[in-house]
Amino acid sequence: NAGVTQTPKFRVLKTGQSMTLLCAQDMNHEYMYWYRQDPGMGLRLIHYSVGEGTTAKGEVPDGYNVSRLKKQNFLLGLESAAPSQTSVYFCASSAEGTSGFYEQYFGPGTRLTVT
Amino acid sequence: GENVEQHPSTLSVQEGDSAVIKCTYSDSASNYFPWYKQELGKRPQLIIDIRSNVGEKKDQRIAVTLNKTAKHFSLHITETQPEDSAVYFCAARTHPDSWGKLQFGAGTQVVVTP
């Protein structure tokens, strides 16, 4: 099993450009999440999905859009990149365990720089 | 919503000593508290977790304690080794119907010096 994978690993954008980050998981997990990680601020939830065709806003959704057309994929889009979106982006997935608790498995991250 | 505070932000310890990281949470309905370790340039990985019906859990050199009354939980690492150097994040599940969403603390940079 590859677990959770993300593409690309690195990207540099100019202000105003757009891009899509792809997250894929092969664990048949229902729930998927996009986080951004900035120094001293931990992991902040951007958007999440509780199943194919569903999405919901997290803590810091502005400037991002997401789609979950297939259960195994969760896409994060930046329509008009801004320098404030320079960050490391992590995707994660989880499923309800037998005890009802959810371990989140993270992807390797995408380092995005917006100039 | 849930708010998780984590202290200290940096922790330097001598190899062999113990390290303790503390987190407080605000939502009394939170019932799941995982700890993640993130090595430099790597992804966060779960190292231990505790549920609200348990006061303490151990796994070799790491342990977590939970005080529901005070709404705080702590990570204890004993006999620290250089490979324990990393950023550690605590988290809390915000609500039983939160779809597994976690609220993370800001992280603690642990440096173990030989």
mmCIF file of N, CA and C in Angstrom, chain B residues 17-59:
data_model
loop_
_atom_site.group_PDB
_atom_site.id
_atom_site.type_symbol
_atom_site.label_atom_id
_atom_site.label_comp_id
_atom_site.label_asym_id
_atom_site.label_seq_id
_atom_site.Cartn_x
_atom_site.Cartn_y
_atom_site.Cartn_z
ATOM 1 N N ASP B 17 17.670 12.216 29.736
ATOM 2 C CA ASP B 17 16.716 12.905 30.599
ATOM 3 C C ASP B 17 15.294 12.705 30.068
ATOM 4 N N SER B 18 14.314 13.173 30.854
ATOM 5 C CA SER B 18 12.915 13.076 30.449
ATOM 6 C C SER B 18 12.446 14.393 29.841
ATOM 7 N N ALA B 19 11.440 14.284 28.986
ATOM 8 C CA ALA B 19 10.823 15.464 28.365
ATOM 9 C C ALA B 19 9.324 15.397 28.599
ATOM 10 N N VAL B 20 8.742 16.550 28.911
ATOM 11 C CA VAL B 20 7.300 16.617 29.142
ATOM 12 C C VAL B 20 6.717 17.778 28.332
ATOM 13 N N ILE B 21 5.680 17.485 27.593
ATOM 14 C CA ILE B 21 4.974 18.503 26.816
ATOM 15 C C ILE B 21 3.524 18.522 27.289
ATOM 16 N N LYS B 22 2.988 19.731 27.491
ATOM 17 C CA LYS B 22 1.637 19.847 28.034
ATOM 18 C C LYS B 22 0.703 20.547 27.057
ATOM 19 N N CYS B 23 -0.530 20.076 27.026
ATOM 20 C CA CYS B 23 -1.558 20.695 26.190
ATOM 21 C C CYS B 23 -2.830 20.879 26.995
ATOM 22 N N THR B 24 -3.527 21.977 26.720
ATOM 23 C CA THR B 24 -4.834 22.194 27.314
ATOM 24 C C THR B 24 -5.860 22.336 26.193
ATOM 25 N N TYR B 25 -7.078 21.925 26.467
ATOM 26 C CA TYR B 25 -8.135 22.036 25.473
ATOM 27 C C TYR B 25 -9.331 22.724 26.092
ATOM 28 N N SER B 26 -10.219 23.243 25.239
ATOM 29 C CA SER B 26 -11.303 24.075 25.755
ATOM 30 C C SER B 26 -12.659 23.376 25.746
ATOM 31 N N ASP B 27 -12.852 22.421 24.829
ATOM 32 C CA ASP B 27 -14.168 21.804 24.667
ATOM 33 C C ASP B 27 -14.274 20.549 25.534
ATOM 34 N N SER B 28 -15.121 20.606 26.535
ATOM 35 C CA SER B 28 -15.259 19.472 27.446
ATOM 36 C C SER B 28 -15.836 18.239 26.760
ATOM 37 N N ALA B 29 -16.401 18.394 25.551
ATOM 38 C CA ALA B 29 -16.940 17.252 24.821
ATOM 39 C C ALA B 29 -15.858 16.501 24.036
ATOM 40 N N SER B 30 -14.657 17.042 23.969
ATOM 41 C CA SER B 30 -13.576 16.347 23.255
ATOM 42 C C SER B 30 -13.273 15.028 23.934
ATOM 43 N N ASN B 31 -13.056 13.978 23.135
ATOM 44 C CA ASN B 31 -12.912 12.651 23.739
ATOM 45 C C ASN B 31 -11.770 11.822 23.161
ATOM 46 N N TYR B 32 -10.952 12.430 22.317
ATOM 47 C CA TYR B 32 -9.852 11.691 21.704
ATOM 48 C C TYR B 32 -8.673 12.638 21.551
ATOM 49 N N PHE B 33 -7.486 12.180 22.025
ATOM 50 C CA PHE B 33 -6.335 13.092 22.097
ATOM 51 C C PHE B 33 -5.086 12.374 21.571
ATOM 52 N N PRO B 34 -4.775 12.573 20.301
ATOM 53 C CA PRO B 34 -3.573 11.945 19.735
ATOM 54 C C PRO B 34 -2.351 12.855 19.816
ATOM 55 N N TRP B 35 -1.190 12.236 19.745
ATOM 56 C CA TRP B 35 0.075 12.961 19.653
ATOM 57 C C TRP B 35 0.779 12.525 18.369
ATOM 58 N N TYR B 36 1.266 13.515 17.624
ATOM 59 C CA TYR B 36 1.972 13.256 16.377
ATOM 60 C C TYR B 36 3.418 13.735 16.497
ATOM 61 N N LYS B 37 4.302 13.003 15.855
ATOM 62 C CA LYS B 37 5.720 13.368 15.794
ATOM 63 C C LYS B 37 6.061 13.686 14.350
ATOM 64 N N GLN B 38 6.754 14.803 14.147
ATOM 65 C CA GLN B 38 7.138 15.183 12.800
ATOM 66 C C GLN B 38 8.631 15.459 12.749
ATOM 67 N N GLU B 39 9.348 14.589 12.089
ATOM 68 C CA GLU B 39 10.777 14.800 11.897
ATOM 69 C C GLU B 39 10.976 15.808 10.775
ATOM 70 N N LEU B 40 12.154 16.410 10.749
ATOM 71 C CA LEU B 40 12.432 17.476 9.805
ATOM 72 C C LEU B 40 12.192 17.030 8.371
ATOM 73 N N GLY B 41 11.326 17.749 7.672
ATOM 74 C CA GLY B 41 11.056 17.456 6.273
ATOM 75 C C GLY B 41 10.145 16.259 6.027
ATOM 76 N N LYS B 42 9.599 15.703 7.109
ATOM 77 C CA LYS B 42 8.755 14.510 6.961
ATOM 78 C C LYS B 42 7.298 14.826 7.306
ATOM 79 N N ARG B 43 6.470 13.819 7.135
ATOM 80 C CA ARG B 43 5.057 13.974 7.470
ATOM 81 C C ARG B 43 4.822 13.707 8.957
ATOM 82 N N PRO B 44 3.768 14.282 9.534
ATOM 83 C CA PRO B 44 3.407 13.944 10.926
ATOM 84 C C PRO B 44 2.974 12.482 11.002
ATOM 85 N N GLN B 45 3.389 11.824 12.075
ATOM 86 C CA GLN B 45 3.006 10.430 12.280
ATOM 87 C C GLN B 45 2.521 10.237 13.708
ATOM 88 N N LEU B 46 1.445 9.495 13.843
ATOM 89 C CA LEU B 46 0.867 9.230 15.158
ATOM 90 C C LEU B 46 1.828 8.386 15.995
ATOM 91 N N ILE B 47 2.084 8.822 17.231
ATOM 92 C CA ILE B 47 2.949 8.029 18.101
ATOM 93 C C ILE B 47 2.186 7.431 19.279
ATOM 94 N N ILE B 48 1.153 8.087 19.724
ATOM 95 C CA ILE B 48 0.362 7.568 20.828
ATOM 96 C C ILE B 48 -0.928 8.377 20.895
ATOM 97 N N ASP B 49 -1.976 7.772 21.415
ATOM 98 C CA ASP B 49 -3.224 8.499 21.591
ATOM 99 C C ASP B 49 -3.906 8.030 22.867
ATOM 100 N N ILE B 50 -4.841 8.831 23.335
ATOM 101 C CA ILE B 50 -5.563 8.475 24.546
ATOM 102 C C ILE B 50 -7.011 8.892 24.375
ATOM 103 N N ARG B 51 -7.897 8.119 24.960
ATOM 104 C CA ARG B 51 -9.312 8.417 24.893
ATOM 105 C C ARG B 51 -9.796 8.909 26.242
ATOM 106 N N SER B 52 -10.934 9.561 26.257
ATOM 107 C CA SER B 52 -11.353 10.271 27.466
ATOM 108 C C SER B 52 -11.737 9.342 28.611
ATOM 109 N N ASN B 53 -11.892 8.061 28.329
ATOM 110 C CA ASN B 53 -12.247 7.144 29.414
ATOM 111 C C ASN B 53 -11.015 6.497 30.053
ATOM 112 N N VAL B 54 -9.825 6.992 29.665
ATOM 113 C CA VAL B 54 -8.569 6.444 30.173
ATOM 114 C C VAL B 54 -7.737 7.584 30.737
ATOM 115 N N GLY B 55 -7.057 7.353 31.879
ATOM 116 C CA GLY B 55 -6.268 8.414 32.483
ATOM 117 C C GLY B 55 -4.812 8.429 32.052
ATOM 118 N N GLU B 56 -4.304 7.246 31.655
ATOM 119 C CA GLU B 56 -2.897 7.164 31.289
ATOM 120 C C GLU B 56 -2.690 6.015 30.317
ATOM 121 N N LYS B 57 -1.739 6.188 29.435
ATOM 122 C CA LYS B 57 -1.396 5.130 28.479
ATOM 123 C C LYS B 57 0.097 5.174 28.234
ATOM 124 N N LYS B 58 0.719 3.994 28.197
ATOM 125 C CA LYS B 58 2.172 3.927 27.984
ATOM 126 C C LYS B 58 2.494 3.060 26.788
ATOM 127 N N ASP B 59 3.581 3.409 26.119
ATOM 128 C CA ASP B 59 4.096 2.597 25.033
ATOM 129 C C ASP B 59 5.612 2.739 25.050
#
